[in-house]
Tab-separated table of C-alpha atoms in Angstrom:
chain	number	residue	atom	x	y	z
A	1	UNK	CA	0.000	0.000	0.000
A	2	UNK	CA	1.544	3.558	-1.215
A	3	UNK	CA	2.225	6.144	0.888
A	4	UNK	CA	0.061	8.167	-0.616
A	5	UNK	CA	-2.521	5.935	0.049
A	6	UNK	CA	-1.944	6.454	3.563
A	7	UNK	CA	-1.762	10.215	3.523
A	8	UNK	CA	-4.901	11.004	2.012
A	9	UNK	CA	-6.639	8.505	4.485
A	10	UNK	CA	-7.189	5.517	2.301
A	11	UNK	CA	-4.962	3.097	4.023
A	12	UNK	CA	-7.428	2.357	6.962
A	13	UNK	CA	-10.586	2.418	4.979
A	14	UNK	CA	-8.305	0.067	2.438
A	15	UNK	CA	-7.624	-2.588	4.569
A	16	UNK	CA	-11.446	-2.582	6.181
A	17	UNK	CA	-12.597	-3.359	2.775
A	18	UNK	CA	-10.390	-6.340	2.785
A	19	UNK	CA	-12.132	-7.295	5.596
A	20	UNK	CA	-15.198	-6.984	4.203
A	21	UNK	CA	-14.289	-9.042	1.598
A	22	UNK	CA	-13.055	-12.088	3.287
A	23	UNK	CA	-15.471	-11.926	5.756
A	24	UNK	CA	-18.265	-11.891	2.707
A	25	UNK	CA	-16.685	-15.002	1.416
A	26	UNK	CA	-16.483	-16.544	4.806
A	27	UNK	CA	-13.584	-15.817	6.500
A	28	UNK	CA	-14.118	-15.085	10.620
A	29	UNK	CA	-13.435	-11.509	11.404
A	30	UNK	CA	-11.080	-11.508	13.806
A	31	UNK	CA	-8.774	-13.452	11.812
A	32	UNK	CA	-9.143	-11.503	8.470
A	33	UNK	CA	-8.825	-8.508	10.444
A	34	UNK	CA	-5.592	-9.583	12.454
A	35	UNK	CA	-4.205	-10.728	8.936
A	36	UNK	CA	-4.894	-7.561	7.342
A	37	UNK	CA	-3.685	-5.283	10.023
A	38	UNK	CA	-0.386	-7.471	10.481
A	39	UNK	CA	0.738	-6.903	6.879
A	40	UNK	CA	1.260	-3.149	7.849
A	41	UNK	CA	2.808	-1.154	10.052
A	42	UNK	CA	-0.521	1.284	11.304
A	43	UNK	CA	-0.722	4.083	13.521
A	44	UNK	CA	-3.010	3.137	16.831
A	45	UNK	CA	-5.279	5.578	15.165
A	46	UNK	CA	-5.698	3.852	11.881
A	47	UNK	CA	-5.708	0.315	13.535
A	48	UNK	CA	-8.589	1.698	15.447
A	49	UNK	CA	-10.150	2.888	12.632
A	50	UNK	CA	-9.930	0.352	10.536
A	51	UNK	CA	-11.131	-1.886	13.183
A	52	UNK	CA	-14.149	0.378	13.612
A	53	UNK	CA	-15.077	0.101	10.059
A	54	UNK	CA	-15.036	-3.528	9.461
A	55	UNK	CA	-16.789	-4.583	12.698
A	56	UNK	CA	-19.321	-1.732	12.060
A	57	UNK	CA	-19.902	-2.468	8.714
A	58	UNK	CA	-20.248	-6.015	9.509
A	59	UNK	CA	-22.825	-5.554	12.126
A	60	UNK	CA	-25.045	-3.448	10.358
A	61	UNK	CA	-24.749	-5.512	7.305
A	62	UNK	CA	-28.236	-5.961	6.651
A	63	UNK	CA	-29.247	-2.363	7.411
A	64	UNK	CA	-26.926	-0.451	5.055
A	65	UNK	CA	-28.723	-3.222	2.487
A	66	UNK	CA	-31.699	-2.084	3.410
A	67	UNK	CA	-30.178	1.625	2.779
A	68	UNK	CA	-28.758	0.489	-0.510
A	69	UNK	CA	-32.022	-1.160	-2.138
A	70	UNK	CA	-33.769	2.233	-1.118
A	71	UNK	CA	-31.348	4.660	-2.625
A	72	UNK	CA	-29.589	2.690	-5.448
A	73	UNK	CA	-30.858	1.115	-8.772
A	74	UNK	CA	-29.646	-2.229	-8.269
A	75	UNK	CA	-30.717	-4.496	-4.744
A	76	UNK	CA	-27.923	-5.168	-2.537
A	77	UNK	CA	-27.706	-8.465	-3.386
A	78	UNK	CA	-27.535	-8.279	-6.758
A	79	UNK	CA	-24.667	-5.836	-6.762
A	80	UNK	CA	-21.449	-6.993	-7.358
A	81	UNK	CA	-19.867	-8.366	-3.667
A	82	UNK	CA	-16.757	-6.170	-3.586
A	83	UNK	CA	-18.692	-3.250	-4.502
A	84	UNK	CA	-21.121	-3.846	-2.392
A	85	UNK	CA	-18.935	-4.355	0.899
A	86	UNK	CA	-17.585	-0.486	-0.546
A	87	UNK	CA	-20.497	0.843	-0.684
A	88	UNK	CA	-21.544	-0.020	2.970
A	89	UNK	CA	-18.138	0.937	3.716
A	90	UNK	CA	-19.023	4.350	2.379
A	91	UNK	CA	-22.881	4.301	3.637
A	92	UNK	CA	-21.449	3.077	7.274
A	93	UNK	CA	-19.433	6.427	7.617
A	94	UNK	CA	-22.244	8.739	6.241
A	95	UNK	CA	-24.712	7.186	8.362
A	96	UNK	CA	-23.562	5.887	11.659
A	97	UNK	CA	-20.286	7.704	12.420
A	98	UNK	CA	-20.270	11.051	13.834
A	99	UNK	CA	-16.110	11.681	13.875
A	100	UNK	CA	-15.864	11.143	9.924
A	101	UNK	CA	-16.946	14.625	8.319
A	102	UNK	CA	-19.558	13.523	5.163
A	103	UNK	CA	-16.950	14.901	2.654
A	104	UNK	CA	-13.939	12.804	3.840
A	105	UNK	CA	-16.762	9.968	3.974
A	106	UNK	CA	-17.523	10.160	0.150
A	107	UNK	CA	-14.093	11.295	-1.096
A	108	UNK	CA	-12.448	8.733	0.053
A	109	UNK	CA	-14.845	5.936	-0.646
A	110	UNK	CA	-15.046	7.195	-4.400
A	111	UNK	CA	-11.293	7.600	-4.392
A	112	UNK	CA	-11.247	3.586	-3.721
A	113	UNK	CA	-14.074	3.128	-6.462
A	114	UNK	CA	-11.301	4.843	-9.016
A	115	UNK	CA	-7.531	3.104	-7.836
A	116	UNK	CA	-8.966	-0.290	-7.164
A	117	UNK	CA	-11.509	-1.630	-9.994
A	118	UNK	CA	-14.317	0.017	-9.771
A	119	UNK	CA	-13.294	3.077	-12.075
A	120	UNK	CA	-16.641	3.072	-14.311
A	121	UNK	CA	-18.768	2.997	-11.537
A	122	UNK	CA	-17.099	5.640	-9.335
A	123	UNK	CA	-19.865	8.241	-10.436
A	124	UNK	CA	-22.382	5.465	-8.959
A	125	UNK	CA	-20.498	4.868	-5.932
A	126	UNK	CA	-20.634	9.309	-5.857
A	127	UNK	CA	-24.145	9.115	-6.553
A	128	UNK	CA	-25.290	7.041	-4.089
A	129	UNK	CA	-23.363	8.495	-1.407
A	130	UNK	CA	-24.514	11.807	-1.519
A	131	UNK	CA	-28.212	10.556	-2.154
A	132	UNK	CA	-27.454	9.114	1.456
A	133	UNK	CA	-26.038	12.698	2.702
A	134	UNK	CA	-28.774	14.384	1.436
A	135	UNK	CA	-31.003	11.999	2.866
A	136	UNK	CA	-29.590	12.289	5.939
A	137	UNK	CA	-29.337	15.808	5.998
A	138	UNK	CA	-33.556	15.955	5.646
A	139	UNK	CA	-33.767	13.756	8.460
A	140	UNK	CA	-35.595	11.158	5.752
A	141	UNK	CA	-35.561	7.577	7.597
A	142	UNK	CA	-36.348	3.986	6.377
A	143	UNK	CA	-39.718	2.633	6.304
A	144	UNK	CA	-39.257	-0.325	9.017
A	145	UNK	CA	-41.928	-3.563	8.641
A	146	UNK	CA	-44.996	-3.727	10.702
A	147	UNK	CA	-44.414	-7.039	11.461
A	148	UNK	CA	-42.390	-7.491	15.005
A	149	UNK	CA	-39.637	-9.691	13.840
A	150	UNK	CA	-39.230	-8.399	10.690
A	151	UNK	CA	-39.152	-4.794	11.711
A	152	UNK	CA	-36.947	-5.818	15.344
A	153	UNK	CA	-34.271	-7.560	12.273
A	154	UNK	CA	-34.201	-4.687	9.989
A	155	UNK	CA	-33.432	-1.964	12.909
A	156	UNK	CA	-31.084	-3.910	14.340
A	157	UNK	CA	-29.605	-5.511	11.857
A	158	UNK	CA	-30.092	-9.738	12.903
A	159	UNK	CA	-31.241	-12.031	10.848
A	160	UNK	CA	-34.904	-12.294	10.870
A	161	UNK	CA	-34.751	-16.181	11.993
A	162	UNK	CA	-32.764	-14.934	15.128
A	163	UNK	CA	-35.245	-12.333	15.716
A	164	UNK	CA	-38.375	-14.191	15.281
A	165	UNK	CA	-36.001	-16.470	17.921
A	166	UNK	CA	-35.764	-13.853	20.913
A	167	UNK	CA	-39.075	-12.542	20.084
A	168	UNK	CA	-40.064	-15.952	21.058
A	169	UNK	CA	-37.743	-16.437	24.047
A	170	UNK	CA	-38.372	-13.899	25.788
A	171	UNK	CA	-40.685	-10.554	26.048
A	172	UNK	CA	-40.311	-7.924	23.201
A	173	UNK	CA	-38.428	-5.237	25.521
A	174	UNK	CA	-36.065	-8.011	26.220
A	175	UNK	CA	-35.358	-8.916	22.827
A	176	UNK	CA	-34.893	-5.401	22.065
A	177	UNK	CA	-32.473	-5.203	24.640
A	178	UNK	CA	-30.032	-8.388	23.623
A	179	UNK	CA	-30.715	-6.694	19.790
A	180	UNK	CA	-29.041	-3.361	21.039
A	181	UNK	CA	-26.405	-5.051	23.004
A	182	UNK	CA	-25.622	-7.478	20.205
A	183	UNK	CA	-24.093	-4.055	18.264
A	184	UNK	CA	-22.466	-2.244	20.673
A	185	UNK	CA	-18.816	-2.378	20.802
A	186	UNK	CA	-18.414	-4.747	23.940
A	187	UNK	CA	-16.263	-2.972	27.406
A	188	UNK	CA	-12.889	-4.512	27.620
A	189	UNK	CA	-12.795	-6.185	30.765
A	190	UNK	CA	-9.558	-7.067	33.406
A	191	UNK	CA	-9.555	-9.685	35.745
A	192	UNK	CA	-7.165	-9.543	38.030
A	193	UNK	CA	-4.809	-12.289	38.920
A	194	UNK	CA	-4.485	-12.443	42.821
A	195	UNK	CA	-2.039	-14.422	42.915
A	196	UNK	CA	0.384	-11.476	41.633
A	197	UNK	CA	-1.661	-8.686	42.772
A	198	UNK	CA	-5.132	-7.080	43.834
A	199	UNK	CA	-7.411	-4.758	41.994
A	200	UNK	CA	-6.747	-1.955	43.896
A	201	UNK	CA	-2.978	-2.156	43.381
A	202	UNK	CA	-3.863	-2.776	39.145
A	203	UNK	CA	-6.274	0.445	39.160
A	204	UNK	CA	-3.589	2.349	40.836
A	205	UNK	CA	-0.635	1.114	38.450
A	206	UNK	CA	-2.988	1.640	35.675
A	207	UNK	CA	-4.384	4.683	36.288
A	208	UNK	CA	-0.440	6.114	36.599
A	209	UNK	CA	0.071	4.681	33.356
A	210	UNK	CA	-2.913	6.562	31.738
A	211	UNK	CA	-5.911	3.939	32.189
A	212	UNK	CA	-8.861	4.777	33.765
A	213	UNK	CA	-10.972	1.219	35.195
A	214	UNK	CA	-14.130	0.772	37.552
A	215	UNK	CA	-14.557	-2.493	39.259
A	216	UNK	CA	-17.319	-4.096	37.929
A	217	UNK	CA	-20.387	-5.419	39.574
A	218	UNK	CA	-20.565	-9.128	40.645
A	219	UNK	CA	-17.154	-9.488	39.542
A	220	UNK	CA	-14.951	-9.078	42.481
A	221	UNK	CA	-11.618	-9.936	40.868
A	222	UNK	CA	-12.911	-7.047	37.493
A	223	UNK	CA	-12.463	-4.654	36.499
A	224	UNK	CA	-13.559	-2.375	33.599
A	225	UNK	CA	-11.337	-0.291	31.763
A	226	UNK	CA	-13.133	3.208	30.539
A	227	UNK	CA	-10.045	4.958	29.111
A	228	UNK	CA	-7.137	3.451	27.158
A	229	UNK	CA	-4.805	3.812	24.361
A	230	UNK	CA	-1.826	1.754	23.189
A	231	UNK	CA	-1.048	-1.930	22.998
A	232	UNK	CA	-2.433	-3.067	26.412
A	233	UNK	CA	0.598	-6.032	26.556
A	234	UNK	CA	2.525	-2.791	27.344
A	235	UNK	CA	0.264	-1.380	29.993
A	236	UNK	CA	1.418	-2.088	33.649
A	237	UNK	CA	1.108	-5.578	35.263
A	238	UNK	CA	0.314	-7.402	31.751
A	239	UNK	CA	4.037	-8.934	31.754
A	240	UNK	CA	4.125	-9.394	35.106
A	241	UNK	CA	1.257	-11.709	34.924
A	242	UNK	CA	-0.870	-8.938	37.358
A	243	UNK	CA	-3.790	-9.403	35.143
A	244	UNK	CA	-6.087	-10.801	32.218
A	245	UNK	CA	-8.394	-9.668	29.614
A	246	UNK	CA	-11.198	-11.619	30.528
A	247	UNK	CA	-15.468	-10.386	29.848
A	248	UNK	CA	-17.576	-10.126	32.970
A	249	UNK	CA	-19.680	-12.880	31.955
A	250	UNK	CA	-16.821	-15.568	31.461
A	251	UNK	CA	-15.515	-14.200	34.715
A	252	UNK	CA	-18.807	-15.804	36.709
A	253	UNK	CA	-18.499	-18.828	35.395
A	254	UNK	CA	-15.076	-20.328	37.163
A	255	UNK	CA	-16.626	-19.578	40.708
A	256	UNK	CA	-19.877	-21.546	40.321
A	257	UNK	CA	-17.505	-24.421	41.261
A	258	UNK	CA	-16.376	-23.618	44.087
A	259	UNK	CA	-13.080	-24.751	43.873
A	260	UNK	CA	-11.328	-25.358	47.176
A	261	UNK	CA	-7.182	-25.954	47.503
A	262	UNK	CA	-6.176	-29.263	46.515
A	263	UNK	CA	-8.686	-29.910	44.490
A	264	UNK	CA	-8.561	-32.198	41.111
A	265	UNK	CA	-10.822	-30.267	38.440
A	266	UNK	CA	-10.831	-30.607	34.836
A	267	UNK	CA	-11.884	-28.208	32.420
A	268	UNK	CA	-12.979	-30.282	29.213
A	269	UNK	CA	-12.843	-27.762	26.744
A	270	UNK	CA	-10.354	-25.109	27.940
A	271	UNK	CA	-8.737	-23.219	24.896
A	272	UNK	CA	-7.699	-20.306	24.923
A	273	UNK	CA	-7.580	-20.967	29.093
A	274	UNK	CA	-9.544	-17.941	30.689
A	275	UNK	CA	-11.376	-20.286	32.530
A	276	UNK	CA	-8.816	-22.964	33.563
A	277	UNK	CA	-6.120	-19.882	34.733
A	278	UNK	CA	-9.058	-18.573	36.804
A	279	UNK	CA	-9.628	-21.451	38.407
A	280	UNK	CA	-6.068	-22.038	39.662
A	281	UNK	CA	-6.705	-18.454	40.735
A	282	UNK	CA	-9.326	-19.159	42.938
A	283	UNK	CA	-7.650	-21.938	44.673
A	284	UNK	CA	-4.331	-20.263	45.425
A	285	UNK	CA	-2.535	-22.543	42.804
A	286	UNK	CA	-2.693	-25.579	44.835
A	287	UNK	CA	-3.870	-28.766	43.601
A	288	UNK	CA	-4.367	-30.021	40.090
A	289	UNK	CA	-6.164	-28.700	36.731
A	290	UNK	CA	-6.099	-30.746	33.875
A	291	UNK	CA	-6.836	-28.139	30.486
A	292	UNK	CA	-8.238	-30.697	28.080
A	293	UNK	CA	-8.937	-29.422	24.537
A	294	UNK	CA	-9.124	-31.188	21.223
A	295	UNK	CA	-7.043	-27.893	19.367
A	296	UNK	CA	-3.129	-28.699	20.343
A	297	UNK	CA	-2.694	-25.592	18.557
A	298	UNK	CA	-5.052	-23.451	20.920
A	299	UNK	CA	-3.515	-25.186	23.849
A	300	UNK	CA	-0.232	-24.030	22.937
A	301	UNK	CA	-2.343	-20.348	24.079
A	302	UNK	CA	-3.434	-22.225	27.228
A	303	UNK	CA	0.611	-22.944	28.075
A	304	UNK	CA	1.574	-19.071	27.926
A	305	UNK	CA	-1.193	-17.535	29.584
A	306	UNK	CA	-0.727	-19.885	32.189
A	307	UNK	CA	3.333	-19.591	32.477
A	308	UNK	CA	2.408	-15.474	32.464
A	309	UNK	CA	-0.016	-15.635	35.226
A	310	UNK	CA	2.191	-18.159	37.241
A	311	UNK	CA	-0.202	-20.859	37.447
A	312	UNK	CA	1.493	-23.500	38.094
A	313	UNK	CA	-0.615	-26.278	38.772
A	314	UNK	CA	-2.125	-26.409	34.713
A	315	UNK	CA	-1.557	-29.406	32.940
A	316	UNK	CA	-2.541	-29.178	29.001
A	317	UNK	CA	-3.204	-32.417	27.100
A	318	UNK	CA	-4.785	-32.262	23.298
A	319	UNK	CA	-7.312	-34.833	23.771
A	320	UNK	CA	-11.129	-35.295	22.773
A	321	UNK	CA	-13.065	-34.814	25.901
A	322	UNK	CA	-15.759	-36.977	25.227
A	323	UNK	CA	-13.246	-40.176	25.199
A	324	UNK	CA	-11.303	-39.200	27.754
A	325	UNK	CA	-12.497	-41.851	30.448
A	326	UNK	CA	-11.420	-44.529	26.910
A	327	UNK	CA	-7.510	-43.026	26.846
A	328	UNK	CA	-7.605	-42.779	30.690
A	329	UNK	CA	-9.388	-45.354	32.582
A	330	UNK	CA	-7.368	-44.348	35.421
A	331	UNK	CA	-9.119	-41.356	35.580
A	332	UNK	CA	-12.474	-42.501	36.511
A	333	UNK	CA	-14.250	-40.563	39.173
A	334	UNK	CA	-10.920	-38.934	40.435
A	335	UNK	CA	-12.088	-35.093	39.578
A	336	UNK	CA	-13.563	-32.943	42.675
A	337	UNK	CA	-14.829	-30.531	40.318
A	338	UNK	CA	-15.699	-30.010	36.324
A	339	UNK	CA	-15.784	-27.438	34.055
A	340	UNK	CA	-17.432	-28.160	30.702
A	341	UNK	CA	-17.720	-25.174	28.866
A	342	UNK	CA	-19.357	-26.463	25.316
A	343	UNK	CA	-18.538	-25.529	21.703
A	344	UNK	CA	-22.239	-23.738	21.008
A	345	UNK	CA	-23.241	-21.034	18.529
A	346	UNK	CA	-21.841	-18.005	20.110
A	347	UNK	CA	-25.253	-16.528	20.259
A	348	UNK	CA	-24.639	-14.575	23.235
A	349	UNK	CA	-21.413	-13.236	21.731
A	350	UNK	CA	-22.572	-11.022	18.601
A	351	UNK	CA	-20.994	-7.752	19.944
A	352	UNK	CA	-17.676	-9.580	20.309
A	353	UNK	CA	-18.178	-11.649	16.957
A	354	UNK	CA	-20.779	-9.664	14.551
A	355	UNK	CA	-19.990	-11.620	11.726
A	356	UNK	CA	-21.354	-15.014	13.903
A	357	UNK	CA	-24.639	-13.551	13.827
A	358	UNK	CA	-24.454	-14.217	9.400
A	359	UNK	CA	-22.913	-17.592	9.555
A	360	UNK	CA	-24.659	-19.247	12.595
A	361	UNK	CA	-28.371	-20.570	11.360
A	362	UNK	CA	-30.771	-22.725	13.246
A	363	UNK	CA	-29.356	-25.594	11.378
A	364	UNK	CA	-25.916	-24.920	13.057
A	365	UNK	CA	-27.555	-25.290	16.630
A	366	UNK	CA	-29.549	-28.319	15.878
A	367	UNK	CA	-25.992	-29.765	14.704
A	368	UNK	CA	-24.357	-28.986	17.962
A	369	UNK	CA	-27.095	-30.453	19.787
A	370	UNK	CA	-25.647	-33.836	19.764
A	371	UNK	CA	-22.063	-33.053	20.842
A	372	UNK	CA	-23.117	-30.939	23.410
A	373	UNK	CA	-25.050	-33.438	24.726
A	374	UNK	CA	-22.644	-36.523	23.828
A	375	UNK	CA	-19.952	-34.509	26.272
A	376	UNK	CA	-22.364	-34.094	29.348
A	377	UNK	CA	-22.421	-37.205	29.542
A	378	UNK	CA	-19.010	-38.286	28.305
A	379	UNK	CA	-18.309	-36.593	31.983
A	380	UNK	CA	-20.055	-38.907	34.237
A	381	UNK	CA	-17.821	-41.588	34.687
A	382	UNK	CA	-15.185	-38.664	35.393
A	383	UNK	CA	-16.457	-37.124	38.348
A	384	UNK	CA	-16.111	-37.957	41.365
A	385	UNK	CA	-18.926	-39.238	43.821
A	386	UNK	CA	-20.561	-35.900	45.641
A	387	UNK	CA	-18.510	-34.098	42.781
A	388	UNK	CA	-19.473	-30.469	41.316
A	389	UNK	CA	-20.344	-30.112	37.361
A	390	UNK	CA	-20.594	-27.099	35.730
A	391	UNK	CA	-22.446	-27.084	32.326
A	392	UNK	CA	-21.684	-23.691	30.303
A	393	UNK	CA	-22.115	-21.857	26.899
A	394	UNK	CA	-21.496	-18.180	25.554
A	395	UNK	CA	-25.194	-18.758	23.558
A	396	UNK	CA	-28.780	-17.590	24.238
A	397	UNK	CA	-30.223	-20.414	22.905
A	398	UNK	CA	-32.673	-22.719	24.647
A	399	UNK	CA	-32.017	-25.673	23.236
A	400	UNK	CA	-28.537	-25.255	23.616
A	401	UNK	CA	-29.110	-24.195	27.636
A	402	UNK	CA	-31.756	-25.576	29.597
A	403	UNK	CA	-32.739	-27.899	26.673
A	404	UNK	CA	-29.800	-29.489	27.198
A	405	UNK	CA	-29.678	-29.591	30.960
A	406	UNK	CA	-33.114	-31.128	31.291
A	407	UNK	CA	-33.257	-34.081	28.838
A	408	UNK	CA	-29.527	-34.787	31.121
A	409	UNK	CA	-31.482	-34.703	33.908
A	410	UNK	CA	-34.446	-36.790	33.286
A	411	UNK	CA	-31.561	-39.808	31.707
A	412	UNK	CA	-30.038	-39.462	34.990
A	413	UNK	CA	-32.299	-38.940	37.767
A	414	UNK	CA	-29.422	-39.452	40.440
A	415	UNK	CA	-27.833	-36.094	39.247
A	416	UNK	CA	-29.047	-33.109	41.319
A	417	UNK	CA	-29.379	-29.517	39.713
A	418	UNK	CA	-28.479	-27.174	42.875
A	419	UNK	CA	-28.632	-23.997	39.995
A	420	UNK	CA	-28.821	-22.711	36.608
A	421	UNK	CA	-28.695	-19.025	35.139
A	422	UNK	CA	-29.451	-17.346	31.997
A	423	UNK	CA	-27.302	-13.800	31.734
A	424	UNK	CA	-28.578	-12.217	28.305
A	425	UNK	CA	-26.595	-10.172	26.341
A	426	UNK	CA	-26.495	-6.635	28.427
A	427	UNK	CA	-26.311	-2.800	26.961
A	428	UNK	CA	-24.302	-2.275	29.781
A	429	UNK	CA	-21.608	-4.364	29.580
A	430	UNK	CA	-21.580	-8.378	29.433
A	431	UNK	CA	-22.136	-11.309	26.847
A	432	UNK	CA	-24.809	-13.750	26.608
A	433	UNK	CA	-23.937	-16.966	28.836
A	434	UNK	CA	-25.765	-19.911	30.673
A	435	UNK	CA	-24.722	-22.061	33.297
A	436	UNK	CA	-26.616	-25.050	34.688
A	437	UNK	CA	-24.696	-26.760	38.252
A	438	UNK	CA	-24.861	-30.330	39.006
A	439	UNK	CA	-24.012	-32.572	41.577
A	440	UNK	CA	-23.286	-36.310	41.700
A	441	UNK	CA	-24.521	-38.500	44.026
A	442	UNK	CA	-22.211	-39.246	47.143
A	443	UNK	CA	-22.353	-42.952	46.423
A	444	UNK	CA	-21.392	-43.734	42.702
């Protein structure tokens, strides 16, 4: 990418259209944004803005089409797929960004149109643009469906299965809740490691260093950070182990254990290791946690977060944890306490992930059904008797959560549920999770 390119404020509005792209053909965001981002050496400020742009332009996917079939000739989907992603690239500045002035909002988007492909059509890509300026400008606003899922997709840009889904779930000022949540830009959230250190002593370091936090609520080891800039692996304590990026929501998930010292726990399905690092944590490093996860790749993440935060007692082992009682008979009913945090749809994650909320369908929950299920009980014969289970997902979904939980239940009536929570996605701060926790009889 040219220089010039970079001083006439193409280079970050460049590489989110790259983005765009892969993600379109069906790359995850967060990896075709870290691989676009790596190739070049950005400022913080056009990291962030490029950032900004994808993930914005990615959540409100379906509303900028529903902007482009009003003010253009040709339906979204019909247009071309790279110029589409430019033209909500364009549309996304005009229309939901208040730091880009309208002018640097159409140059530059026309000024892509001309260097990269789209030279013909850069009067269209001008046209249309200022169509949405002018728009704007007369405070003209789409015509939204009566009906309640339709019109609760459009505004908030879900896919109308998902929002015929909440609207069924759970009341409509609920589901219009979780529907704002699921496009904000999610808090970044700390958890402190006290092992190393307290959150007093990490707000104060951080605070010296130019980061502003708030503890956060329910979360006595979190805290919130409000102000930042910079690479946070250079912020104060991050090296030292003193603390972790963890969200509120994963951070209530380790204590519904209870872990005590010396206990044996596994956590079945423990990449990237929030959870499992957590948990050694909360018992002062002393006894024994087994990280179990099929990825030896992701484990390999597992190994330096918990070398950084000095927990010592992790072990990792790439393994399938539904046949781990088959490679380790040994192992039978020798864990205290388990942590089985399932592969699910993400469904309580869409501010974190926005492009989940275009590639998950109903059809990818009924296909986790079975392996969610399959590991519950996989984890049976591993627990010890009077043992603690905890059943967890980062999804929304029923079927996924309770659905799950229950059917266990009634195949096992010997099993006692002492709790289970549903946390929806929150405007405040805080993904989607569930957590169901189970007890096994004293005498196995």
């Amino acid at each position: 990418m040219s220089a010039n390119d970079a001083k006439v404020g193409l280079q970050a509005r460049r590489l989110a259209w790259e983005v765009l792209e892969a993600v379109g053909a069906g790359a995850y965001a967060d990896v075709a944004l870290e691989r676009a981002v790596r190739q070049h050496q950005l400022s913080p400020a056009d990291r962030s803005l490029t950032t900004e742009l994808a993930y914005g332009c990615i959540r409100w996917r379906q509303w900028l089409d529903v902007w482009l079939d009003r003010l253009g000739k040709v339906p979204a989907r019909k247009q071309p797929p790279r110029l589409r992603w430019l033209l909500h690239l364009g549309l996304y500045q005009l229309l939901r960004m208040q730091r880009i002035p309208p002018a640097a909002a159409v140059d530059t988007t026309v000024e892509l149109a001309k260097r990269h492909g789209f030279s013909r059509l850069s009067p269209v890509v001008n046209g249309v643009l200022r169509s949405a300026l002018r728009a704007k400008e007369a405070g003209e606003t789409l015509p939204w469906p009566e009906q309640p899922a339709e019109r609760l997709a459009f505004c908030h840009s879900l896919p109308v299965w998902l929002a015929e889904s909440l609207l069924h779930w759970s009341d409509p000022d609920q589901a219009e809740r979780v529907a704002i949540a699921c496009n904000q830009v999610p808090p970044l959230d700390l958890r402190v490691n006290r092992l190393r250190s307290t959150p007093d002593d990490v707000a104060a370091a951080l605070s010296e260093a130019g980061v502003s936090t708030q503890p956060i609520d329910g979360c006595p080891d979190g805290l919130q950070v409000l102000a930042s800039g910079g690479d946070l692996r250079r912020w104060p304590g991050f090296e030292q182990g003193h603390w972790s990026v963890q969200d509120r929501s994963a951070q209530w998930i380790s204590p519904l254990l209870a872990p005590q010292p010396g206990d044996r726990i596994l956590d079945a399905c423990a990449a990237p290791g929030g959870k499992a690092t957590h948990l050694a944590e909360l018992i002062g490093d002393v006894g024994e946690i087994w990280a179990v996860d099929r990825s030896a790749g992701r484990l390999k993440r597992v190994a330096a977060n918990a070398s950084r935060l000095g927990c010592g007692c992790i072990k990792a082992m790439a393994a399938d944890a539904a046949d781990l009682i088959e490679q380790h008979p040994d192992w039978r009913g020798s864990f205290q306490r388990i942590l089985l945090d399932v592969p699910c749809s993400g469904l309580g994650t869409l501010s974190r992930h926005p492009d989940a909320r275009w590639r998950v369908t109903a059809a990818t929950v009924e296909e986790l059904l079975p392996l969610q299920a399959r590991l519950l009980v996989a984890m049976l014969p591993l627990l010890a008797p009077g043992g603690r289970l905890v059943y967890s997902t980062c999804t929304i979904h029923p079927a996924e959560n309770g659905g799950q939980v229950k059917r266990f239940l009634q195949g096992h009536t010997d099993f006692l549920l002492l709790s289970e929570q549903q946390r929806w996605p929150d405007p405040d701060g805080g993904d989607g999770f569930y957590s169901a926790v189970i007890t096994a009889p004293v005498k196995a």
